[in-house]
mmCIF file of C-alpha atoms and ligand atoms in Angstrom:
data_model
loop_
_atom_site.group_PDB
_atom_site.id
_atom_site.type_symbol
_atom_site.label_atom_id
_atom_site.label_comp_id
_atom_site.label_asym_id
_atom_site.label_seq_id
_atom_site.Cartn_x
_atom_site.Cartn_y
_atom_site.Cartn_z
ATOM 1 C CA UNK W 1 43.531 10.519 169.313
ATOM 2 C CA UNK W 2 42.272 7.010 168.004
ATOM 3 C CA UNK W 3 38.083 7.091 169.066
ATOM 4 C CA UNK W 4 36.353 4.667 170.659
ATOM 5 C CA UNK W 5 33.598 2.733 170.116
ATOM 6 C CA UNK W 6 31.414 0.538 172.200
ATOM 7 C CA UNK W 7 28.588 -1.614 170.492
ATOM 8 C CA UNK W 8 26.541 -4.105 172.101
ATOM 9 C CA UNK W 9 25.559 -7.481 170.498
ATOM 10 C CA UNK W 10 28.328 -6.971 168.278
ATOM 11 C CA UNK W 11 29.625 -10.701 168.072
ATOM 12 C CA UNK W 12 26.307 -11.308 165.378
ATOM 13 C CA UNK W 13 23.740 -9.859 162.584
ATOM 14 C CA UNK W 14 23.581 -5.945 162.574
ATOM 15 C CA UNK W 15 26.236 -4.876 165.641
ATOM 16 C CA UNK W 16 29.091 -7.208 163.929
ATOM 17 C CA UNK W 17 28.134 -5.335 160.680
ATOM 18 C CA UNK W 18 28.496 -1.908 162.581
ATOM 19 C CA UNK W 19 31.569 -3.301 164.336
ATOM 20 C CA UNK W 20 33.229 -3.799 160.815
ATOM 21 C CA UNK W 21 32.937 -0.197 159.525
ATOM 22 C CA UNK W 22 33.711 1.458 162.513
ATOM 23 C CA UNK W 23 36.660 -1.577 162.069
ATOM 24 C CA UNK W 24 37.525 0.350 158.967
ATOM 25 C CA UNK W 25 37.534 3.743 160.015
ATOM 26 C CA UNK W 26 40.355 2.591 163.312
ATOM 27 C CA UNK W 27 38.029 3.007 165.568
ATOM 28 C CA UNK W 28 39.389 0.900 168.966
ATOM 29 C CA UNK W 29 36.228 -1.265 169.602
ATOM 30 C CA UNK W 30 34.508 -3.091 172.711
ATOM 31 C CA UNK W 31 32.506 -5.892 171.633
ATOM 32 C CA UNK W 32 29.471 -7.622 173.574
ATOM 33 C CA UNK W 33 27.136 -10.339 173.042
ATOM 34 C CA UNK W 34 26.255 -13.424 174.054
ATOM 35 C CA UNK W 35 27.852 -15.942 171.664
ATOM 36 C CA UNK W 36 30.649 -18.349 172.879
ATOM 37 C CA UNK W 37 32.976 -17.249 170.191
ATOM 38 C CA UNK W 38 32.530 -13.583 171.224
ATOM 39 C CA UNK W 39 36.317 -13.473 172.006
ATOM 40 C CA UNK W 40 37.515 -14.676 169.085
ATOM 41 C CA UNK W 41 35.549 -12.461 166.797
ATOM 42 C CA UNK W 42 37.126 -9.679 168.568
ATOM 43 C CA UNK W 43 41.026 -10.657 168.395
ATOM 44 C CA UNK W 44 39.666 -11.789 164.443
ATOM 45 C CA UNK W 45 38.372 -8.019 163.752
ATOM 46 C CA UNK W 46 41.495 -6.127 165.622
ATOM 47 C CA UNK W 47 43.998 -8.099 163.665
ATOM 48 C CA UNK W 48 42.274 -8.598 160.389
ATOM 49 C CA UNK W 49 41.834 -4.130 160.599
ATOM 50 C CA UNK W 50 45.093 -3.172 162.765
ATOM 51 C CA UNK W 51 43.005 -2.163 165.336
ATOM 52 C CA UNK W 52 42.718 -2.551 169.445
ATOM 53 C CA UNK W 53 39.502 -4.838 170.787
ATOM 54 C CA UNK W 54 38.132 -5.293 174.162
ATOM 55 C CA UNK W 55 35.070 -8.399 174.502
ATOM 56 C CA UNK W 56 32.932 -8.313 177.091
ATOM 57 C CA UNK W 57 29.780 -10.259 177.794
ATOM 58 C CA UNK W 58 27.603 -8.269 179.773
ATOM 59 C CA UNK W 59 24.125 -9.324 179.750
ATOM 60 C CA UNK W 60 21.771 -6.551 179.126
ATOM 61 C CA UNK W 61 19.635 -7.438 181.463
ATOM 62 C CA UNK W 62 22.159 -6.779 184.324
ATOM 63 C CA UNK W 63 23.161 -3.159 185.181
ATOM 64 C CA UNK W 64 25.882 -4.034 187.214
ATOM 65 C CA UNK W 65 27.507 -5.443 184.818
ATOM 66 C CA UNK W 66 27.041 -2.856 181.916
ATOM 67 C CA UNK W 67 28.486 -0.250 184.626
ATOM 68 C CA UNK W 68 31.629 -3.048 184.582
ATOM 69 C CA UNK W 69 31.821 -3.056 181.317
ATOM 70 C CA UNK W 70 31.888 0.766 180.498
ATOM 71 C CA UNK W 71 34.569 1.032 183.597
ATOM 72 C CA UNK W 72 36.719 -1.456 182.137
ATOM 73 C CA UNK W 73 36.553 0.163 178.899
ATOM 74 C CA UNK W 74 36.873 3.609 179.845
ATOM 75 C CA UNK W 75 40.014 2.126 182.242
ATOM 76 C CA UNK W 76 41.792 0.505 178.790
ATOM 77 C CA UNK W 77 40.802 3.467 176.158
ATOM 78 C CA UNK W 78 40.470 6.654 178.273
ATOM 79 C CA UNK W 79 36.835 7.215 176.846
ATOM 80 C CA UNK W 80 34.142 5.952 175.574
ATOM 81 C CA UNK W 81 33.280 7.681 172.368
ATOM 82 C CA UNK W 82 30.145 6.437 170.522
ATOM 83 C CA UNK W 83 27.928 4.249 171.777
ATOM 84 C CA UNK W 84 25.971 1.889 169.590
ATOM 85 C CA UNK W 85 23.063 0.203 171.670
ATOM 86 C CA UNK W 86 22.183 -2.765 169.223
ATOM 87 C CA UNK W 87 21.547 -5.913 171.638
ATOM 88 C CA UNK W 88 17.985 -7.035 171.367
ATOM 89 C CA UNK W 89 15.429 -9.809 170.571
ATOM 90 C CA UNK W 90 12.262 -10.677 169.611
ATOM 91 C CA UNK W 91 9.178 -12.916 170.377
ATOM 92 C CA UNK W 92 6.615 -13.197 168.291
ATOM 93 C CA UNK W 93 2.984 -14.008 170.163
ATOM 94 C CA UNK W 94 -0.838 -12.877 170.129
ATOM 95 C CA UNK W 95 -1.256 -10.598 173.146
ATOM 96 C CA UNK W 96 -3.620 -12.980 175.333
ATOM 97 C CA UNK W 97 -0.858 -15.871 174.776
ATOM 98 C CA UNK W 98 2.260 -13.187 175.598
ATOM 99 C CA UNK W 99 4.404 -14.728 178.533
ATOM 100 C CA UNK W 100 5.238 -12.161 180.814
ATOM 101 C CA UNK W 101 9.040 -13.479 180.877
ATOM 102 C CA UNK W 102 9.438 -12.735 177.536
ATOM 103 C CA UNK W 103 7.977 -9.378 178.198
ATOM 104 C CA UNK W 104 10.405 -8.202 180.462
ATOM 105 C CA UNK W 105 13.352 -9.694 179.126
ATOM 106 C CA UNK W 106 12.492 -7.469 175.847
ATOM 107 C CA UNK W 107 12.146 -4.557 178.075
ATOM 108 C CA UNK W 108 15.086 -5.352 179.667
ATOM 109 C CA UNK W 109 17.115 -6.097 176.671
ATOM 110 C CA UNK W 110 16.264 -4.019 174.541
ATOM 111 C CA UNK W 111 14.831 -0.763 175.989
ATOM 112 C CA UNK W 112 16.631 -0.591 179.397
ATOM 113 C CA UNK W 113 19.792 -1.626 178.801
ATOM 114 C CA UNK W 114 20.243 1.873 176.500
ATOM 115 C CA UNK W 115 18.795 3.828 179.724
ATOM 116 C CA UNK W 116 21.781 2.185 181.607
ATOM 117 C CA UNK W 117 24.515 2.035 179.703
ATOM 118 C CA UNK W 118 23.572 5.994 178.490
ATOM 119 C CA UNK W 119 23.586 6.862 181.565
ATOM 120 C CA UNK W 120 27.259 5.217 182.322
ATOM 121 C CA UNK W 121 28.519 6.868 179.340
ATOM 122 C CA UNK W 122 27.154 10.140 179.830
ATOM 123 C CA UNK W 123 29.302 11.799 182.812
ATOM 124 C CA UNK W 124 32.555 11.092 180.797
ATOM 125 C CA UNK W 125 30.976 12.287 177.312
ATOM 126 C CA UNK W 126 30.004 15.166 178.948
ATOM 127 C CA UNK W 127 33.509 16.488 180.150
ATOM 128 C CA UNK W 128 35.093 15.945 177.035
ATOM 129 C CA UNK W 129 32.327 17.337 175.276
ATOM 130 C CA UNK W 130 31.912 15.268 172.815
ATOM 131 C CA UNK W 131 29.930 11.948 172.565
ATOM 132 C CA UNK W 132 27.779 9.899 169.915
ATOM 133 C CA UNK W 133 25.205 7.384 171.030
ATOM 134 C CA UNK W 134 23.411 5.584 168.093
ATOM 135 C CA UNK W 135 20.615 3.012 169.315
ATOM 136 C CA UNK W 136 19.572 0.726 167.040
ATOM 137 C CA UNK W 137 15.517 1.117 167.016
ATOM 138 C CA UNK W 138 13.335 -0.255 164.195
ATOM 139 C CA UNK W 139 10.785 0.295 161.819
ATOM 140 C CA UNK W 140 8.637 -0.969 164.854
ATOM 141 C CA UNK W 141 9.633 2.114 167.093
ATOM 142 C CA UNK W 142 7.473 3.985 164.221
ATOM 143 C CA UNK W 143 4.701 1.714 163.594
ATOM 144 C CA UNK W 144 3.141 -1.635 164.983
ATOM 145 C CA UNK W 145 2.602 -4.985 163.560
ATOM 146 C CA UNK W 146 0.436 -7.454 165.309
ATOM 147 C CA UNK W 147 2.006 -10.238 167.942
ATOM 148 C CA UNK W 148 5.183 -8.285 168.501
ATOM 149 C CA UNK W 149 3.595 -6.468 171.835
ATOM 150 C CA UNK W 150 6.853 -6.263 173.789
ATOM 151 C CA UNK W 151 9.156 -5.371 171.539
ATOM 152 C CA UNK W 152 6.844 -2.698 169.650
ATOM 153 C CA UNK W 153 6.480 -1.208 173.112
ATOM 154 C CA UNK W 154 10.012 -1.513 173.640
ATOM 155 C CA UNK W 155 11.619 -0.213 170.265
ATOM 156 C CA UNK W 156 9.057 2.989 170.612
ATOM 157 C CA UNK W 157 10.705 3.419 173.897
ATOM 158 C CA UNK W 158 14.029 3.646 172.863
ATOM 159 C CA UNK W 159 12.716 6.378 170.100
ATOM 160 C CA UNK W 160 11.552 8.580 173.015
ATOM 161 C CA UNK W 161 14.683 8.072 174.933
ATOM 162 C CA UNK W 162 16.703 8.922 171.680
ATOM 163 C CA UNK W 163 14.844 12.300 171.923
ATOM 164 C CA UNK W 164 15.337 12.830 175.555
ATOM 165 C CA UNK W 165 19.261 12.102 175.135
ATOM 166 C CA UNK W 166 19.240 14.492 171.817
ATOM 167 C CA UNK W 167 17.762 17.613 173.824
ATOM 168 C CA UNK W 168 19.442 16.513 177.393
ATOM 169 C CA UNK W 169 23.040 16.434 174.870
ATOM 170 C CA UNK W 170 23.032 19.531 172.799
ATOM 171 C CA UNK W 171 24.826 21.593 174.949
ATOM 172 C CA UNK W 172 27.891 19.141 175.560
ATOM 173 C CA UNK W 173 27.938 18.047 171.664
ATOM 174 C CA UNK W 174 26.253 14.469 172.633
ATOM 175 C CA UNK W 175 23.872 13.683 169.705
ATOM 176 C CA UNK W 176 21.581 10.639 170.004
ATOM 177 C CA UNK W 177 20.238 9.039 166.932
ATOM 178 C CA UNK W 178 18.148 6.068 166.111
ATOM 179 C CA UNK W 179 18.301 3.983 163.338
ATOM 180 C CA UNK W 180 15.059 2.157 162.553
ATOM 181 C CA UNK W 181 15.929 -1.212 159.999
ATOM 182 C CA UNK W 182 13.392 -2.469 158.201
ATOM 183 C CA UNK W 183 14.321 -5.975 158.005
ATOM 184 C CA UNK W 184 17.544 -7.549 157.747
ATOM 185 C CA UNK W 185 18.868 -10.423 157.126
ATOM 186 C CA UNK W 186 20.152 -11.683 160.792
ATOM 187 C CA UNK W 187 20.160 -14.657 162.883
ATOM 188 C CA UNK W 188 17.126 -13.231 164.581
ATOM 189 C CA UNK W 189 15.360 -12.683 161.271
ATOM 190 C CA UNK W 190 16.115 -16.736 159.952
ATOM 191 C CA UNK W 191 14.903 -17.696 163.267
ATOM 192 C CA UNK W 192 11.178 -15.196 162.764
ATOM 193 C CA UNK W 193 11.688 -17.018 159.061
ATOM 194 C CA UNK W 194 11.481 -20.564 160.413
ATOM 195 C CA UNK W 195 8.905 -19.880 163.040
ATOM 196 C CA UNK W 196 6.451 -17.936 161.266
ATOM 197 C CA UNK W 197 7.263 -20.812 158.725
ATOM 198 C CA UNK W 198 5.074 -23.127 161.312
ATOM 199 C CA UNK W 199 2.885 -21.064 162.681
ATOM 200 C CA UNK W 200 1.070 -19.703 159.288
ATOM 201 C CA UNK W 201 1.480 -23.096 157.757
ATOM 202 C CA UNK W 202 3.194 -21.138 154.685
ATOM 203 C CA UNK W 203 6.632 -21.648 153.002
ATOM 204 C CA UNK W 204 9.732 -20.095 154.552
ATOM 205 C CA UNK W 205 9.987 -18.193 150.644
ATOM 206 C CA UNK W 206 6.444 -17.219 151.046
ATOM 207 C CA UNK W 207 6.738 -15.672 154.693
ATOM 208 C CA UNK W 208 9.480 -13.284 153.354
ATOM 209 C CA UNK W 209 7.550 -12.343 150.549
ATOM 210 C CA UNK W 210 4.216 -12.297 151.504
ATOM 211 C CA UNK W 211 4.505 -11.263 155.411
ATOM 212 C CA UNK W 212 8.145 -9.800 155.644
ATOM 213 C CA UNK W 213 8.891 -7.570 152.955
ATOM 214 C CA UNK W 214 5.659 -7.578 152.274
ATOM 215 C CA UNK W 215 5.581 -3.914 153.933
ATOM 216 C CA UNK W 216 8.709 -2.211 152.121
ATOM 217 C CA UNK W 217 8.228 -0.802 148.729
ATOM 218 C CA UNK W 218 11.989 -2.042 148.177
ATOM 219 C CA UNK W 219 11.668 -5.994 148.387
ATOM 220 C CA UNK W 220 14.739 -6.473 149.404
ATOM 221 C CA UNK W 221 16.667 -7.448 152.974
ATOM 222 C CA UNK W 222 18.161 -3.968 153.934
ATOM 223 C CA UNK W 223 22.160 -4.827 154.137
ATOM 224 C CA UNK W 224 24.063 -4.892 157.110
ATOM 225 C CA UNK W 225 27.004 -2.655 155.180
ATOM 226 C CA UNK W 226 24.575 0.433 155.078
ATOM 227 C CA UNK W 227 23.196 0.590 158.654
ATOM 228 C CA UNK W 228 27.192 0.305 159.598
ATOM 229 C CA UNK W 229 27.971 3.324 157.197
ATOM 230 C CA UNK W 230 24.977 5.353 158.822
ATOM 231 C CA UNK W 231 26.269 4.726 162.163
ATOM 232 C CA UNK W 232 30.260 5.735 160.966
ATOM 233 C CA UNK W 233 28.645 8.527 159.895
ATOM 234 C CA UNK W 234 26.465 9.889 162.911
ATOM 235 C CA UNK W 235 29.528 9.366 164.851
ATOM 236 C CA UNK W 236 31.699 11.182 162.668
ATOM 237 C CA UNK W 237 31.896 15.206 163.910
ATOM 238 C CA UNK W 238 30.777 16.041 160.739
ATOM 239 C CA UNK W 239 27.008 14.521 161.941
ATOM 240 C CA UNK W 240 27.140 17.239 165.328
ATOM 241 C CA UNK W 241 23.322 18.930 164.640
ATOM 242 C CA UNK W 242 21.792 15.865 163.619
ATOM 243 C CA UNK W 243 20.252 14.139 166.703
ATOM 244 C CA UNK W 244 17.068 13.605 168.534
ATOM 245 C CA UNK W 245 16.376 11.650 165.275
ATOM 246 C CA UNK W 246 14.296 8.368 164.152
ATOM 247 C CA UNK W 247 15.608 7.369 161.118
ATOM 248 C CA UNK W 248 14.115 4.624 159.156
ATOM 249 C CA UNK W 249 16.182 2.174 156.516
ATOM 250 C CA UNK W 250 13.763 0.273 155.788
ATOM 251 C CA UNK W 251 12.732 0.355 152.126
ATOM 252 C CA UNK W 252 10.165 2.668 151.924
ATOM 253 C CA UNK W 253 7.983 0.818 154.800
ATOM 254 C CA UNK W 254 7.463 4.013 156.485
ATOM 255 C CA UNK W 255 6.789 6.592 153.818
ATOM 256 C CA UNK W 256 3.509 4.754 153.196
HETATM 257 P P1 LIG N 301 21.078 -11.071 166.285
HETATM 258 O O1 LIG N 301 20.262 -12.098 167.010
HETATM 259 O O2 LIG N 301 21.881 -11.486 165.095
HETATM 260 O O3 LIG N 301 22.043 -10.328 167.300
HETATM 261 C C1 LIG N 301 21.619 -9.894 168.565
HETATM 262 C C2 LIG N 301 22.816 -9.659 169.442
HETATM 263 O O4 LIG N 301 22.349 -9.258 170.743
HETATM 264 C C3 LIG N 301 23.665 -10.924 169.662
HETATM 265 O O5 LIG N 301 25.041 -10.592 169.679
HETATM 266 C C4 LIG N 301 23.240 -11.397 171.048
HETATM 267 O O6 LIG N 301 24.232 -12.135 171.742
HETATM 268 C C5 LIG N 301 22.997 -10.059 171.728
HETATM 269 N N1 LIG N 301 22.153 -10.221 172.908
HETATM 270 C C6 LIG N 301 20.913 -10.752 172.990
HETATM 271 N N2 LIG N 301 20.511 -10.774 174.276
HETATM 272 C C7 LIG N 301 21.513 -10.253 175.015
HETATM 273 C C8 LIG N 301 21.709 -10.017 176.391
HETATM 274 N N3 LIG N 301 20.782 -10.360 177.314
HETATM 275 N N4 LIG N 301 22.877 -9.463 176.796
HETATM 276 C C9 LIG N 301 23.845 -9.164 175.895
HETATM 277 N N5 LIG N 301 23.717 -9.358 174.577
HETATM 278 C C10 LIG N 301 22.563 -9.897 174.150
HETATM 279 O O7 LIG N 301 20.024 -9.930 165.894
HETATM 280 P P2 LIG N 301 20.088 -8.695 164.872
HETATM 281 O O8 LIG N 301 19.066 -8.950 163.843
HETATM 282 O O9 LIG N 301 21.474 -8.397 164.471
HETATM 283 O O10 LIG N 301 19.516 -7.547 165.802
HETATM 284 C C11 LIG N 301 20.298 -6.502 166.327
HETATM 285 C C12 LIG N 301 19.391 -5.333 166.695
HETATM 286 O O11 LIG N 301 18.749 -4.840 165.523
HETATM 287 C C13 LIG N 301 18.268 -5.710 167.668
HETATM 288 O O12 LIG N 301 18.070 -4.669 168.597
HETATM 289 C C14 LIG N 301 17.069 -5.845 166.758
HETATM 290 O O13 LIG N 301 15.856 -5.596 167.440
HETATM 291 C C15 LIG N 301 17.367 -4.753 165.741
HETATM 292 N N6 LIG N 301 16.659 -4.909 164.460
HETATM 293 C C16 LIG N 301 16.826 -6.049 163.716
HETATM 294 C C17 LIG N 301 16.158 -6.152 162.514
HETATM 295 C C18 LIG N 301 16.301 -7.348 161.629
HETATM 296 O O14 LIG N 301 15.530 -7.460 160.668
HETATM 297 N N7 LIG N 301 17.259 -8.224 161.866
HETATM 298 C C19 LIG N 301 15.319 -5.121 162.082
HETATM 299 C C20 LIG N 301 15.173 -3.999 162.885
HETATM 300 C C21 LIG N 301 15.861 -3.903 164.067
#
């Protein structure tokens, strides 16, 4: 029976990459994300890969609506499969300047939303004994850079509830994994591009030499095609004893 995948922020950057190679592999697919064209880039992927799409834009910082959005999904496929928990952004600020908006929304976005939307996957996953949840961490849920507080804070969260949902799993074949990029060419990377840009007074060329990749041995964007085939493959069968992981792609920014 054709699996099913749900990934959230999938209508840009990383989750649309994801959303292509699970695309490949016939996975049916429920998109999310905030962009206008969200529905579009859904029908565009199911036809383009002979494949069924749902699009829903839940915002991640609503519960009820995740709940509606698994429901839905669960309603039109029978299951929920893998879940890839990929929404997130970033602010960049020095601690004493943080506003506490952007805090929680960070929290919200990109460390609760897993906790939810787990947690509305699980019952199902559990009963058919099978399930895959991948969240998509970062290099930051292993180490800190400065005037990234919230999201830091946040993306080492979802590294500790990766473990909790890797030991809570293993008896009902749920694995959680998380996938820590290094950076990656996304519309929330041209955006840290442009505004670190300003606020070191420094070339857009020199902030991704000198401050992004700056910190990976490899000096180069990580691809979008690689953290897509990582996640096919966690959610393959094949992946069943690895979980509870942190895995970094990030160039070597981690080994040091
Ligand atoms: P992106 O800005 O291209 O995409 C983010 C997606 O999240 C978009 O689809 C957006 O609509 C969605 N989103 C944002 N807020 C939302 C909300 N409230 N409700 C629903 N959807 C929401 O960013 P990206 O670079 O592709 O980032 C994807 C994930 O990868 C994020 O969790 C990010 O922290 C992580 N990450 C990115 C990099 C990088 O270098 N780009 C590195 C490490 C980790």
């Amino acid at each position: 029976m054709t699996r099913t995948v749900l990934i959230t922020g999938s209508t840009s950057g990383i989750g649309l990459g994801i959303a292509i190679e699970f695309a490949k592999e016939k996975y049916n697919i429920v998109f999310n994300g905030l962009e206008p064209n969200g529905p579009e880039i859904a029908a565009d992927i199911a036809k383009q890969y002979g494949i069924q799409s749902l699009f829903f834009p839940a915002n991640m910082l609503k519960p009820e609506e995740l709940k509606d959005m698994v429901n839905k999904s669960t309603e039109k496929f029978g299951k929920i499969d893998v879940l890839v928990c990929n929404a997130g952004i970033q602010f960049v600020s020095p601690i004493d300047e943080f506003p506490e908006e952007k805090w929680n929304a960070i929290m919200g976005i990109n460390l609760s939303s897993a906790f939810h939307l787990s947690k509305a996957v699980w019952p199902k996953m559990k009963e058919q004994k099978f399930g895959r949840i991948i969240n998509i961490a970062s290099a930051h849920g292993l180490v800190a850079s400065e005037f990234k507080s919230a999201y830091v804070a946040a993306k080492h969260g979802v590294v500790g509830l990766t473990k909790v949902l890797g030991l809570e799993g293993a008896p009902f074949n749920i694995t959680a994994n998380a996938i820590c990029p290094g950076y990656v060419k996304t519309p929330l990377v041209d955006k840290q591009i442009a505004d670190q840009a300003k606020a070191h007074n420094m070339s857009e060329t020199d902030v991704v030499n000198k401050v992004m990749l700056y910190k990976q041995a490899v000096k180069e964007f990580v691809p979008v095609e690689t953290l897509g085939k990582l996640a096919v493959f966690l959610a393959s069968d094949g992946a069943q004893t690895i979980t509870g992981t942190a895995m970094p792609v990030d160039g070597g920014w981690n080994a040091q």
